[in-house]
Structure formats: structure tokens, C-alpha cells
């Protein structure tokens, strides 16, 4: 039953995200055409939409309007997608495939990819601060501040910088953990926090949810490292085995496959324990936690 | 007297901007160090700080607190600087020098430049939405929305995309005008609008100021095109003559040097005419307009 709850909501969310992207990125008939086409190529169709699903699932706990949660989910997906577009660039990870399609700089060119990423970055904040997202300007300000922190140098982009340095240094487990808490954890943390912000939950009421987000974020990354070693490139829709080739330390290189897998399962159990205060309305968050260790892509 | 008013305020603003950047970008002693150093290299020391000065000068009309205007000015300068960092990249304009120093990707590397630009982009919104910028969350939301619009695909980045296309097509005068209204005009428009937003001036009260911003924005770009042909590289601190080399149409290629210069002067007179309803408190805005056509770098 939990599985169909997750599958249903994941499908609904993915459809709603694509629909909103389609509306937001209407292609103008002027010389900016390929910029919008590149944004559409990057954003529409594909991806697990885990982040919008997390906003929506957390919103469920506090009776947040579906449309508010969806718009915040689309904003955070803009940030996630922009980061993928820039990370795939030749000067960064130099990837040719993403979500089973050519990366933006391969389908268009590098300059268009840089600009499309920059525009998705702006769109995130434009959506978040729009009155349609939430009427209360306090709430909108809090969302913008939390997202800017989660995506900037003290969040995702800071983690990406550490990841670049990881090729030159030999990081230990605490440093790899910190790297991943920034690189993927900060944005996942924002998603859960955003559900609480939309629900007008004060800071001190978000401790359990923060613990949940921290644990699934780390579990998510450990599984990513496992899939990078053991996964199926066709399923993943992107090149794998790149960390080992680049000589980067990962959870798997530091812990070994077995202990890494155990650690991911332990974190997911711990994440669910953080939800003990919530009843059946947190079942979707529990199902997401289980999915994170069970996924094969 | 106007000249010393401009010189004094420009110097004060530049110092205050550098001081705030220095505080905001404290370098952490961890693997993100070079990311922060790259942000500092790009942002601190140098630049005309025209945009912060415009926010501050417009704020003067409505008795806006200096510190609020300064923080908004620093936010818009973050956007301006991030766009320079990305525009200078090899895949874009491929520039080696900026403000008399190596560009960020030359002083560091391309990956660091991409990330430093992305981080400056986030910092703009983080500063703008911070309660220290302005207590009223309505005002902060309006600022975030206006800046996201001015910097995204319907503003600066959209203009940059048109600029890339300009190398392939042969744009006519209305298209070059539209390109420049997006590429440089939108952000200059934001600066003036922001002064009015901070002063709680309603939309309908901003018509004259919008006209002023549109006219100085266009004049600014025409003078840039003139300097690209006639300027001094040592004074400019960057390579010149690049538009002609790239075969791009500009105001100068379309109008010729003399008519372009006349047009810039006409626009500046028109910009000042938009300020007729304001008394001596608009003298700084008038001096900025004059400076825009008189500058040699």
C-alpha cells in the first residue's frame, strides 16, 4: 500500500512539475529562442523529481495547499537542474549524457548551457517570491533566504567546490561527509524545511524534520556512490564509474561496499525514527526514505 | 559643485561596497577557500560601482536609509559581477583581462569561475531578502522579484543570449536597441526602481524614474560602443575593439560615430527632463546622467 502511495504521488508530482515548467518556459519568437529551448531541454521530462516530492510530502503534514508546495518544488527543481547543467560542462564534470539524453552543452553549445543554467537559477527565485506561491510575504522571504543559503557557497555550490578539490586531495570520512552534506544534503534539507515553512511551523518545531532530511540526504549519496560502482548505465541515463576514475574518495572507497550499504540502511531507519511524532500522514515521507535505499537508478 | 557631489558620493559608495563585500566574503579555512577567494577577486576593488550609486541616488529622493540602499546596491553589484565572470569565460567572450586584472578563470580556473559566478548569483538574493536590508517583508519580496526579472531570461541573461546570436545574424537598429535594453538596461532599470521600492513609491509614481533609467541605460551602452572603437585599453582595463572583430552590429556600426554620439547626448538630456518634478535632491541623478556621456572608461 505504501508502495502505491509513493508511486501514485511520484507520478502526479512529475506530471505537475512538467506541466508548470511547460507553462513557465514558453518559447519566444525572437533571438532568445534557443535559450528557452535549452532551459526546456534541461528541465522538462525526466528526473526522479525527488525534491518536489519531498516538499509536497512534508507539506502534507501541515495541510499545506498542493499548489503552494508544487510551486516551491518547481523552484527547487530549477536550482537542481541548473546545477546539473553547469556541473556537466567540459570545465566541470565534462558529461555527454544526462537523463538518457545529450547534456545541454552537447545538444546546444557551451555558452547557451551556461546562460540556460543562469536563467534557471533566476527562475527559482522568481517563482518562490511570486505571490501565487504563497500570499504571506514573511513566508516568501523565509523561503528565498533558505533556498539562497542551500544553493550558495555555504550549501550546494560550496559542496561542488569541495568535490572539485577532492580530485587533488585525499579526503577522509568526515570531510567526504561534510562535502556531501553541502553538495546534496543542503538542497534536500531545504525541501523538507520548505514544507514546514509553508505550514507556518516555527524553527524549534522543525528539529525532527531536519534530522530526517540530514539522514535521507546522506543515505541518498551513499546509494549514489554504490550505484556509481555497481549500477547500470542504461538505467542511470548517464556515465558511471567516474569517481574511481577521477581518484576521488567516496563513501564506498572509504567504507567498502558492504559497510556503505549497511550505513545507508541504518540512516534510513534513523530517518524514519525522526518521524515518530507523526501518524499516517507521514507515510509518504517514510516511503520516500525506503525508496532511497532500494532504488536502482 | 555637481562634479564634486558626484565624485564624493561615488568614492563613498565604492568604499562602502568594498567594505561590505569584505565582510560578506570572509574566507573559510576549508576546501572551499579558493571559491571564496575567486568571489573576492571578482567583486572587491575596482569597477565604477555605477549600479550601487544609482540605488543610493534614487533612494535620496525618498529619504531611504543609506544602509538599506547600500545593501540593495551590493546585491545588484553581485549580479553584475557574476555576469561579468560568466561572460568572460572562454565559451562566451573569452576575455583575459577585466578591471585591469586577470579574469577569474585566468587567475583561478574555469570550474572555479563558473562556481564563483553561481555563488555571487545566490548571494545577491540572500542579501536582498535579509531582514537587515529592509524590515518590511513586502518590500523585500518586491525587490527579489524585480531583481530576478531583471537578471533572468527576460532581462540581462536574455540580452546576453541575443548578444551571442548577434555574431551569427545581422541585427537592425530596433533589434540592437532591444538587445541592449535587456543586456544592460534591465539591471540599470532595477537600480532606479529599487530606490523607489525602498521609498514605498507605488508603481504609478515611478513612470518618470523608469524613463530616466531607460534613457541613461541606452546612453550608457552607446558610449560603451563608442569607447570600444575609440577608447584606451589601459584606461578601460580590458580588451577593446572586440565587437567589430566579431562582426557584431552596434550603435556605432549602424549609426556611425557622430550620430551615435549625438544620440547619447540627446538621451541624457531626455533622461534629465524626466526628473523635472524633483528639486535639488535629484542633482546626483542628473550628475550621473552627465557622467555617463562624458566618461572616458
Coordinates of C-alpha atoms in Angstrom, one line a residue:
Chain A
X1 CA 0.0 0.0 0.0
X2 CA 2.9 2.3 0.9
X3 CA 4.5 1.5 -2.5
X4 CA 1.4 2.5 -4.5
X5 CA 1.1 5.7 -2.3
X6 CA 4.7 6.5 -3.3
X7 CA 4.2 5.6 -7.0
X8 CA 1.0 7.5 -7.3
X9 CA 2.3 10.7 -5.7
X10 CA 5.6 10.5 -7.6
X11 CA 3.8 10.2 -10.9
X12 CA 1.3 13.0 -10.1
X13 CA 4.2 15.2 -8.9
X14 CA 6.3 14.6 -12.0
X15 CA 3.3 15.4 -14.3
X16 CA 2.5 18.6 -12.4
X17 CA 6.2 19.7 -12.4
X18 CA 6.4 19.1 -16.2
X19 CA 3.2 21.0 -16.8
X20 CA 4.3 24.0 -14.8
X21 CA 7.7 24.1 -16.5
X22 CA 5.9 23.9 -19.8
X23 CA 3.8 27.0 -18.9
X24 CA 6.7 28.9 -17.4
X25 CA 9.2 28.4 -20.3
X26 CA 7.0 29.4 -23.3
X27 CA 9.5 29.9 -26.2
X28 CA 9.5 33.5 -27.5
X29 CA 9.8 34.0 -31.3
X30 CA 12.9 36.2 -31.0
X31 CA 16.7 35.7 -30.8
X32 CA 16.4 34.3 -27.3
X33 CA 14.6 31.2 -28.7
X34 CA 17.4 28.7 -28.2
X35 CA 18.0 29.9 -24.6
X36 CA 14.4 28.9 -23.8
X37 CA 14.7 25.7 -25.7
X38 CA 17.8 24.8 -23.7
X39 CA 16.0 25.5 -20.5
X40 CA 13.2 23.2 -21.6
X41 CA 15.7 20.5 -22.7
X42 CA 17.2 20.6 -19.3
X43 CA 14.1 20.9 -17.1
X44 CA 11.2 19.1 -18.8
X45 CA 10.7 15.3 -18.9
X46 CA 12.9 13.1 -16.8
X47 CA 14.5 13.1 -13.4
X48 CA 13.0 11.5 -10.3
X49 CA 11.6 14.8 -9.1
X50 CA 12.6 13.6 -5.6
X51 CA 12.9 17.2 -4.4
X52 CA 9.4 18.4 -5.4
X53 CA 8.0 15.2 -3.9
X54 CA 9.8 15.9 -0.6
X55 CA 8.3 19.4 -0.4
X56 CA 4.9 18.1 -1.2
X57 CA 5.2 15.1 1.3
X58 CA 6.3 17.5 4.1
X59 CA 3.5 19.9 3.2
X60 CA 1.1 17.0 3.8
X61 CA 2.0 17.0 7.5
X62 CA 0.8 20.6 7.9
X63 CA -2.1 20.8 5.5
X64 CA -0.2 23.0 3.0
X65 CA -2.1 23.7 -0.2
X66 CA -0.9 21.4 -3.0
X67 CA -0.3 24.3 -5.4
X68 CA 1.9 26.2 -2.9
X69 CA 4.0 23.1 -2.4
X70 CA 4.2 22.4 -6.1
X71 CA 5.5 25.9 -6.9
X72 CA 8.1 25.6 -4.2
X73 CA 9.0 22.2 -5.6
X74 CA 9.4 23.6 -9.1
X75 CA 11.6 26.4 -7.7
X76 CA 13.9 23.9 -6.0
X77 CA 13.9 21.7 -9.1
X78 CA 15.1 24.8 -11.1
X79 CA 18.1 25.0 -8.8
X80 CA 18.8 21.3 -9.0
X81 CA 18.6 21.3 -12.8
X82 CA 20.7 24.5 -13.2
X83 CA 23.4 22.8 -11.0
X84 CA 23.3 19.7 -13.3
X85 CA 23.7 21.9 -16.4
X86 CA 26.7 23.7 -15.0
X87 CA 28.2 20.5 -13.4
X88 CA 28.0 18.7 -16.8
X89 CA 30.1 21.4 -18.6
X90 CA 33.5 20.4 -20.0
X91 CA 35.3 22.6 -17.4
X92 CA 33.5 20.7 -14.6
X93 CA 32.5 17.0 -14.9
X94 CA 32.5 17.0 -18.8
X95 CA 29.5 14.7 -19.2
X96 CA 27.8 14.0 -22.5
X97 CA 24.7 12.3 -21.3
X98 CA 22.1 13.1 -18.6
X99 CA 18.8 11.5 -18.0
X100 CA 19.4 9.4 -21.1
X101 CA 19.7 12.5 -23.4
X102 CA 22.6 14.6 -24.5
X103 CA 23.6 17.2 -21.9
X104 CA 22.7 20.8 -22.7
X105 CA 26.1 21.9 -23.9
X106 CA 26.1 18.9 -26.3
X107 CA 22.6 19.5 -27.6
X108 CA 23.2 23.2 -27.9
X109 CA 26.6 24.7 -27.1
X110 CA 28.6 25.7 -24.0
X111 CA 27.6 29.4 -24.0
X112 CA 23.9 28.5 -24.2
X113 CA 24.3 25.9 -21.4
X114 CA 26.0 28.5 -19.1
X115 CA 23.2 31.0 -19.8
X116 CA 20.4 28.5 -19.5
X117 CA 21.7 27.4 -16.1
X118 CA 21.9 31.1 -15.0
X119 CA 18.3 31.6 -16.2
X120 CA 17.0 28.5 -14.3
X121 CA 18.8 29.9 -11.3
X122 CA 16.9 33.2 -11.6
X123 CA 13.6 31.5 -12.3
X124 CA 13.9 29.6 -9.0
X125 CA 13.8 32.9 -7.0
X126 CA 11.2 34.4 -9.3
X127 CA 8.8 31.5 -8.7
X128 CA 9.5 31.4 -5.0
X129 CA 8.8 35.1 -4.4
X130 CA 5.7 35.2 -6.6
X131 CA 2.5 35.9 -4.7
X132 CA 1.0 32.8 -6.4
X133 CA 3.4 30.7 -4.4
X134 CA 2.2 32.0 -1.1
X135 CA 0.3 35.1 -0.1
X136 CA 2.2 35.7 3.1
X137 CA 5.3 37.8 2.3
X138 CA 7.0 36.6 5.5
X139 CA 6.8 33.1 4.2
X140 CA 8.1 34.0 0.8
X141 CA 11.1 35.9 2.3
X142 CA 11.9 32.9 4.5
X143 CA 11.7 30.6 1.5
X144 CA 14.0 32.8 -0.6
X145 CA 16.5 33.1 2.2
X146 CA 16.6 29.3 2.9
X147 CA 17.0 28.5 -0.8
X148 CA 19.8 31.1 -1.4
X149 CA 21.6 29.6 1.6
X150 CA 21.1 26.0 0.5
X151 CA 22.3 26.6 -3.1
X152 CA 25.2 29.1 -2.5
X153 CA 28.7 28.8 -1.1
X154 CA 27.6 27.5 2.3
X155 CA 25.4 24.9 0.5
X156 CA 25.3 23.1 -2.9
X157 CA 27.8 25.2 -4.7
X158 CA 30.2 25.0 -1.8
X159 CA 29.9 21.2 -1.9
X160 CA 30.6 21.2 -5.6
X161 CA 33.8 23.2 -4.9
X162 CA 34.8 20.7 -2.4
X163 CA 34.1 18.0 -4.9
X164 CA 36.5 19.6 -7.4
X165 CA 39.2 19.7 -4.7
X166 CA 38.5 16.0 -3.9
X167 CA 40.3 15.1 -7.1
X168 CA 43.5 16.8 -5.8
X169 CA 43.4 15.9 -2.1
X170 CA 42.6 12.6 -0.4
X171 CA 39.6 13.4 1.8
X172 CA 38.8 11.4 5.0
X173 CA 35.4 10.2 6.0
X174 CA 34.4 13.3 8.0
X175 CA 35.4 15.5 5.1
X176 CA 33.5 13.4 2.5
X177 CA 30.5 13.5 4.8
X178 CA 30.7 17.3 5.1
X179 CA 31.2 17.6 1.3
X180 CA 28.0 15.5 0.6
X181 CA 26.0 17.3 3.3
X182 CA 26.7 20.5 1.4
X183 CA 26.5 19.2 -2.2
X184 CA 23.3 17.2 -2.0
X185 CA 22.2 17.4 1.6
X186 CA 21.6 21.2 1.8
X187 CA 19.0 21.2 -1.0
X188 CA 17.2 18.1 0.3
X189 CA 17.2 19.8 3.7
X190 CA 15.6 22.9 2.0
X191 CA 12.8 20.8 0.6
X192 CA 11.8 19.4 4.0
X193 CA 12.3 22.8 5.7
X194 CA 10.2 24.5 3.0
X195 CA 7.2 22.2 3.7
X196 CA 7.4 23.3 7.3
X197 CA 7.9 27.0 6.4
X198 CA 4.7 26.8 4.2
X199 CA 3.0 25.2 7.2
X200 CA 4.0 28.1 9.5
X201 CA 5.9 25.7 11.7
X202 CA 8.3 27.7 13.9
X203 CA 12.1 26.9 13.8
X204 CA 12.0 25.0 17.1
X205 CA 9.3 22.7 15.7
X206 CA 11.4 21.5 12.8
X207 CA 14.2 19.6 14.7
X208 CA 12.8 16.1 13.8
X209 CA 12.3 17.0 10.2
X210 CA 15.8 18.4 10.0
X211 CA 17.1 15.1 11.3
X212 CA 15.0 13.2 8.8
X213 CA 16.4 15.3 5.9
X214 CA 20.0 15.0 7.1
X215 CA 19.7 11.2 7.3
X216 CA 18.0 10.6 4.0
X217 CA 20.4 13.1 2.3
X218 CA 23.4 11.1 3.4
X219 CA 21.7 7.8 2.6
X220 CA 20.9 9.1 -0.9
X221 CA 24.5 10.0 -1.5
X222 CA 25.8 6.7 -0.2
X223 CA 23.5 4.9 -2.6
X224 CA 24.6 7.2 -5.4
X225 CA 28.2 6.1 -4.6
X226 CA 27.1 2.4 -4.6
X227 CA 25.3 2.9 -8.0
X228 CA 28.4 4.6 -9.4
X229 CA 30.2 1.3 -8.7
X230 CA 27.5 -1.3 -9.2
X231 CA 24.8 0.5 -11.2
X232 CA 23.5 0.1 -14.8
X233 CA 24.4 3.0 -17.1
X234 CA 21.4 2.4 -19.3
X235 CA 19.1 2.7 -16.3
X236 CA 21.0 5.7 -14.9
X237 CA 21.0 7.5 -18.2
X238 CA 24.5 8.8 -17.5
X239 CA 28.1 7.7 -17.3
X240 CA 29.0 5.8 -14.2
X241 CA 32.3 4.8 -12.5
X242 CA 33.6 8.3 -12.8
X243 CA 34.6 8.9 -9.1
X244 CA 37.0 5.9 -9.1
X245 CA 38.4 7.0 -12.4
X246 CA 39.0 10.5 -11.1
X247 CA 40.6 9.1 -7.9
X248 CA 38.1 10.7 -5.6
X249 CA 37.4 9.2 -2.2
X250 CA 33.7 8.3 -1.7
X251 CA 31.7 6.5 1.0
X252 CA 32.3 3.3 -1.0
X253 CA 36.1 3.8 -1.4
X254 CA 36.4 4.6 2.3
X255 CA 33.9 2.1 3.9
X256 CA 33.8 -0.7 1.3
X257 CA 30.6 -1.8 -0.5
X258 CA 29.1 -3.8 2.4
X259 CA 29.6 -1.3 5.2
X260 CA 28.4 1.5 2.9
X261 CA 25.2 -0.4 2.2
X262 CA 24.7 -1.1 6.0
X263 CA 25.3 2.5 6.7
X264 CA 22.7 3.6 4.2
X265 CA 20.1 1.2 5.7
X266 CA 21.0 2.4 9.2
X267 CA 20.5 6.0 8.2
X268 CA 17.1 5.3 6.6
X269 CA 15.9 3.6 9.8
X270 CA 17.2 6.6 11.8
X271 CA 15.4 9.0 9.4
X272 CA 12.1 7.2 9.9
X273 CA 12.7 7.2 13.7
X274 CA 12.8 11.1 13.5
X275 CA 9.2 10.9 12.2
X276 CA 7.9 9.1 15.3
X277 CA 5.7 12.0 16.4
X278 CA 3.7 11.9 13.1
X279 CA 1.0 9.4 12.3
X280 CA -0.2 8.0 9.0
X281 CA 0.2 11.5 7.3
X282 CA 4.0 10.9 7.3
X283 CA 3.7 7.6 5.5
X284 CA 4.8 9.2 2.2
X285 CA 8.0 10.6 3.9
X286 CA 8.6 7.0 5.2
X287 CA 8.1 5.5 1.8
X288 CA 10.5 8.1 0.3
X289 CA 13.1 7.1 2.8
X290 CA 12.7 3.4 1.9
X291 CA 12.8 4.1 -1.8
X292 CA 16.1 6.0 -1.3
X293 CA 18.0 2.8 -0.3
X294 CA 16.0 0.5 -2.6
X295 CA 16.3 2.4 -5.9
X296 CA 18.4 1.0 -8.8
X297 CA 18.9 4.3 -10.5
Chain B
X1 CA 29.7 71.7 -7.5
X2 CA 27.7 68.9 -9.1
X3 CA 31.0 67.3 -10.1
X4 CA 32.3 67.2 -6.5
X5 CA 28.9 65.9 -5.4
X6 CA 29.2 63.0 -7.8
X7 CA 32.9 62.4 -7.1
X8 CA 32.3 62.4 -3.3
X9 CA 29.3 60.1 -3.4
X10 CA 30.9 57.8 -5.9
X11 CA 34.0 57.4 -3.7
X12 CA 31.9 56.9 -0.5
X13 CA 29.8 54.3 -2.3
X14 CA 32.8 52.4 -3.7
X15 CA 34.4 52.3 -0.3
X16 CA 31.2 51.1 1.4
X17 CA 30.6 48.4 -1.3
X18 CA 34.1 47.1 -0.9
X19 CA 33.8 47.1 2.9
X20 CA 30.5 45.1 2.8
X21 CA 31.9 42.6 0.3
X22 CA 34.9 42.1 2.5
X23 CA 32.6 41.3 5.5
X24 CA 30.3 39.1 3.5
X25 CA 33.0 37.0 1.8
X26 CA 35.2 36.0 4.7
X27 CA 37.4 33.2 3.5
X28 CA 36.8 29.9 5.4
X29 CA 39.8 27.6 6.2
X30 CA 38.4 24.6 4.4
X31 CA 38.4 23.2 0.9
X32 CA 36.1 25.9 -0.3
X33 CA 38.8 28.5 0.3
X34 CA 39.6 29.2 -3.4
X35 CA 35.9 29.6 -4.2
X36 CA 35.7 32.5 -1.7
X37 CA 39.0 33.9 -3.0
X38 CA 37.6 33.8 -6.5
X39 CA 34.5 35.7 -5.4
X40 CA 36.6 38.3 -3.7
X41 CA 38.9 38.6 -6.7
X42 CA 35.8 39.3 -8.9
X43 CA 33.9 41.6 -6.5
X44 CA 36.3 43.6 -4.4
X45 CA 38.3 46.7 -5.6
X46 CA 37.5 48.1 -9.0
X47 CA 34.6 48.8 -11.1
X48 CA 32.7 52.1 -11.3
X49 CA 30.0 50.9 -8.9
X50 CA 27.5 52.8 -11.0
X51 CA 24.7 50.5 -10.0
X52 CA 25.0 50.9 -6.2
X53 CA 25.4 54.6 -6.8
X54 CA 22.1 54.7 -8.8
X55 CA 20.3 52.8 -6.0
X56 CA 21.6 55.3 -3.4
X57 CA 20.9 58.4 -5.6
X58 CA 17.3 57.3 -6.2
X59 CA 16.9 56.5 -2.5
X60 CA 17.9 60.1 -1.7
X61 CA 14.7 61.2 -3.4
X62 CA 12.6 59.3 -0.9
X63 CA 14.7 59.6 2.3
X64 CA 15.7 55.9 2.1
X65 CA 18.1 54.9 4.9
X66 CA 21.7 54.8 3.5
X67 CA 22.3 51.3 4.8
X68 CA 19.2 49.8 3.1
X69 CA 20.2 51.4 -0.2
X70 CA 23.8 50.2 0.2
X71 CA 22.7 46.6 0.8
X72 CA 20.5 46.6 -2.3
X73 CA 23.4 48.2 -4.2
X74 CA 25.7 45.4 -3.1
X75 CA 23.1 42.8 -4.1
X76 CA 22.8 44.2 -7.7
X77 CA 26.6 44.5 -7.9
X78 CA 26.7 40.8 -7.1
X79 CA 24.5 40.1 -10.1
X80 CA 26.6 42.5 -12.3
X81 CA 29.9 40.9 -11.2
X82 CA 28.6 37.3 -11.6
X83 CA 27.5 38.2 -15.2
X84 CA 31.0 39.6 -15.9
X85 CA 32.6 36.4 -14.6
X86 CA 30.5 34.2 -16.7
X87 CA 30.6 36.4 -19.8
X88 CA 34.4 36.4 -19.6
X89 CA 34.6 32.6 -19.8
X90 CA 36.3 31.0 -22.9
X91 CA 32.9 29.7 -24.1
X92 CA 31.4 33.2 -24.0
X93 CA 33.6 36.3 -24.7
X94 CA 36.9 34.6 -23.8
X95 CA 38.5 37.6 -22.1
X96 CA 41.8 37.6 -20.2
X97 CA 41.6 40.9 -18.5
X98 CA 38.9 42.7 -16.6
X99 CA 39.2 45.9 -14.5
X100 CA 43.0 45.8 -15.2
X101 CA 43.4 42.3 -13.6
X102 CA 43.3 38.7 -14.9
X103 CA 39.7 37.5 -15.3
X104 CA 38.6 34.9 -12.7
X105 CA 39.1 31.9 -15.0
X106 CA 42.6 33.1 -15.7
X107 CA 43.5 33.8 -12.1
X108 CA 41.9 30.6 -10.9
X109 CA 40.4 28.1 -13.4
X110 CA 37.2 27.7 -15.4
X111 CA 35.4 25.5 -13.0
X112 CA 36.1 27.8 -10.1
X113 CA 34.9 30.8 -12.2
X114 CA 31.6 29.1 -13.1
X115 CA 31.0 28.3 -9.4
X116 CA 32.1 31.7 -8.1
X117 CA 29.7 33.3 -10.5
X118 CA 26.9 31.0 -9.4
X119 CA 27.7 31.8 -5.7
X120 CA 27.6 35.6 -6.4
X121 CA 24.3 35.0 -8.0
X122 CA 22.9 33.4 -4.8
X123 CA 24.5 36.0 -2.6
X124 CA 22.5 38.7 -4.4
X125 CA 19.2 37.2 -3.3
X126 CA 20.5 36.3 0.1
X127 CA 21.4 39.9 0.8
X128 CA 18.2 41.3 -0.7
X129 CA 15.9 39.2 1.3
X130 CA 17.8 39.6 4.6
X131 CA 15.9 41.5 7.3
X132 CA 18.9 43.8 7.6
X133 CA 18.2 45.1 4.1
X134 CA 14.7 46.2 4.9
X135 CA 12.4 45.3 7.7
X136 CA 9.2 45.2 5.6
X137 CA 8.8 41.7 4.0
X138 CA 6.6 43.2 1.3
X139 CA 9.5 45.4 0.2
X140 CA 12.0 42.6 0.3
X141 CA 9.7 40.4 -1.8
X142 CA 9.2 43.2 -4.4
X143 CA 13.0 43.7 -4.6
X144 CA 13.6 39.9 -5.1
X145 CA 11.0 39.7 -7.8
X146 CA 12.3 42.8 -9.6
X147 CA 15.9 41.6 -9.5
X148 CA 15.1 38.1 -10.6
X149 CA 13.2 39.5 -13.6
X150 CA 16.0 42.0 -14.4
X151 CA 18.7 39.4 -14.4
X152 CA 16.9 36.4 -16.0
X153 CA 15.8 35.4 -19.5
X154 CA 13.6 38.4 -19.8
X155 CA 16.4 40.7 -18.7
X156 CA 20.2 40.6 -18.6
X157 CA 20.7 36.9 -19.4
X158 CA 18.2 37.2 -22.3
X159 CA 20.2 40.1 -23.6
X160 CA 23.4 38.2 -23.4
X161 CA 21.8 35.4 -25.4
X162 CA 20.8 37.9 -28.1
X163 CA 24.4 39.2 -28.0
X164 CA 25.7 35.7 -28.7
X165 CA 23.2 35.4 -31.7
X166 CA 24.4 38.9 -32.9
X167 CA 27.6 37.2 -34.2
X168 CA 25.6 35.0 -36.5
X169 CA 22.9 37.4 -37.6
X170 CA 23.0 41.0 -38.8
X171 CA 20.7 42.8 -36.4
X172 CA 19.0 46.1 -37.3
X173 CA 18.7 49.2 -35.1
X174 CA 15.5 48.2 -33.3
X175 CA 16.9 44.7 -32.5
X176 CA 20.2 46.1 -31.2
X177 CA 18.2 48.6 -29.1
X178 CA 16.1 45.7 -27.7
X179 CA 19.3 43.6 -27.1
X180 CA 20.9 46.4 -25.1
X181 CA 17.7 47.3 -23.2
X182 CA 17.8 43.7 -21.9
X183 CA 21.6 43.2 -21.6
X184 CA 22.5 46.4 -19.7
X185 CA 19.2 48.3 -19.4
X186 CA 17.2 45.9 -17.3
X187 CA 19.7 45.9 -14.4
X188 CA 20.1 49.7 -14.5
X189 CA 16.3 49.9 -14.5
X190 CA 16.2 47.7 -11.4
X191 CA 18.6 50.1 -9.6
X192 CA 16.3 53.1 -10.0
X193 CA 13.2 51.0 -9.4
X194 CA 14.8 49.7 -6.2
X195 CA 15.3 53.2 -4.8
X196 CA 11.6 53.8 -5.4
X197 CA 10.6 50.4 -3.9
X198 CA 12.6 51.1 -0.8
X199 CA 10.9 54.5 -0.6
X200 CA 7.5 52.9 -0.8
X201 CA 6.7 54.7 -4.0
X202 CA 3.7 52.9 -5.7
X203 CA 4.1 51.6 -9.3
X204 CA 2.2 54.5 -10.9
X205 CA 4.6 57.0 -9.2
X206 CA 7.7 55.5 -10.9
X207 CA 7.0 56.4 -14.5
X208 CA 9.4 59.4 -14.7
X209 CA 12.1 57.4 -13.0
X210 CA 11.6 54.5 -15.4
X211 CA 12.0 56.9 -18.3
X212 CA 15.2 58.2 -16.7
X213 CA 16.6 54.7 -16.3
X214 CA 15.7 53.7 -19.8
X215 CA 17.4 56.7 -21.3
X216 CA 20.6 56.6 -19.3
X217 CA 20.8 52.8 -19.9
X218 CA 20.8 53.2 -23.6
X219 CA 23.1 56.2 -23.5
X220 CA 25.5 54.1 -21.3
X221 CA 25.6 51.4 -24.0
X222 CA 26.1 53.8 -26.9
X223 CA 29.1 55.3 -25.0
X224 CA 30.3 51.7 -24.4
X225 CA 30.2 51.1 -28.2
X226 CA 32.0 54.4 -28.8
X227 CA 34.7 53.5 -26.3
X228 CA 35.0 50.1 -27.9
X229 CA 36.0 51.9 -31.1
X230 CA 37.8 55.0 -29.7
X231 CA 38.7 54.1 -26.1
X232 CA 42.0 53.5 -24.4
X233 CA 42.6 49.8 -23.4
X234 CA 44.8 50.8 -20.4
X235 CA 42.1 53.1 -19.0
X236 CA 39.4 50.5 -19.7
X237 CA 41.3 47.7 -18.1
X238 CA 40.0 45.3 -20.7
X239 CA 40.4 44.4 -24.4
X240 CA 38.6 46.8 -26.8
X241 CA 37.6 46.6 -30.5
X242 CA 36.0 43.2 -30.0
X243 CA 32.6 43.9 -31.4
X244 CA 33.9 44.9 -34.8
X245 CA 36.3 41.9 -34.8
X246 CA 33.3 39.6 -34.1
X247 CA 31.3 41.2 -36.9
X248 CA 28.5 42.4 -34.5
X249 CA 26.3 45.3 -35.3
X250 CA 26.5 48.0 -32.7
X251 CA 25.0 51.5 -32.3
X252 CA 28.3 52.8 -33.8
X253 CA 28.3 50.4 -36.8
X254 CA 24.7 51.2 -37.5
X255 CA 24.7 55.0 -36.9
X256 CA 28.3 56.0 -37.3
X257 CA 30.4 57.7 -34.7
X258 CA 28.9 61.2 -35.0
X259 CA 25.3 60.2 -34.9
X260 CA 25.9 57.8 -32.1
X261 CA 27.5 60.5 -30.0
X262 CA 24.6 62.9 -30.8
X263 CA 22.1 60.2 -29.9
X264 CA 23.8 59.6 -26.5
X265 CA 23.7 63.3 -25.7
X266 CA 20.1 63.6 -26.7
X267 CA 19.2 60.6 -24.4
X268 CA 21.0 62.2 -21.5
X269 CA 19.1 65.4 -21.9
X270 CA 15.8 63.4 -22.2
X271 CA 16.8 61.5 -19.0
X272 CA 17.3 64.7 -17.1
X273 CA 13.9 66.0 -18.4
X274 CA 12.2 63.0 -16.8
X275 CA 13.5 64.4 -13.4
X276 CA 11.8 67.8 -13.8
X277 CA 9.4 67.0 -10.9
X278 CA 12.3 66.7 -8.5
X279 CA 14.3 69.6 -7.0
X280 CA 17.9 69.7 -5.8
X281 CA 17.6 66.3 -4.2
X282 CA 17.8 64.8 -7.8
X283 CA 21.1 66.6 -8.6
X284 CA 23.1 63.4 -8.0
X285 CA 20.9 61.6 -10.6
X286 CA 21.5 64.5 -13.0
X287 CA 25.2 64.4 -12.4
X288 CA 25.2 60.6 -13.1
X289 CA 23.4 61.2 -16.4
X290 CA 26.1 63.7 -17.4
X291 CA 28.9 61.5 -16.3
X292 CA 27.6 58.7 -18.5
X293 CA 28.3 60.6 -21.7
X294 CA 31.4 62.3 -20.5
X295 CA 33.3 59.3 -19.2
X296 CA 36.4 58.0 -20.9
X297 CA 36.3 54.5 -19.5

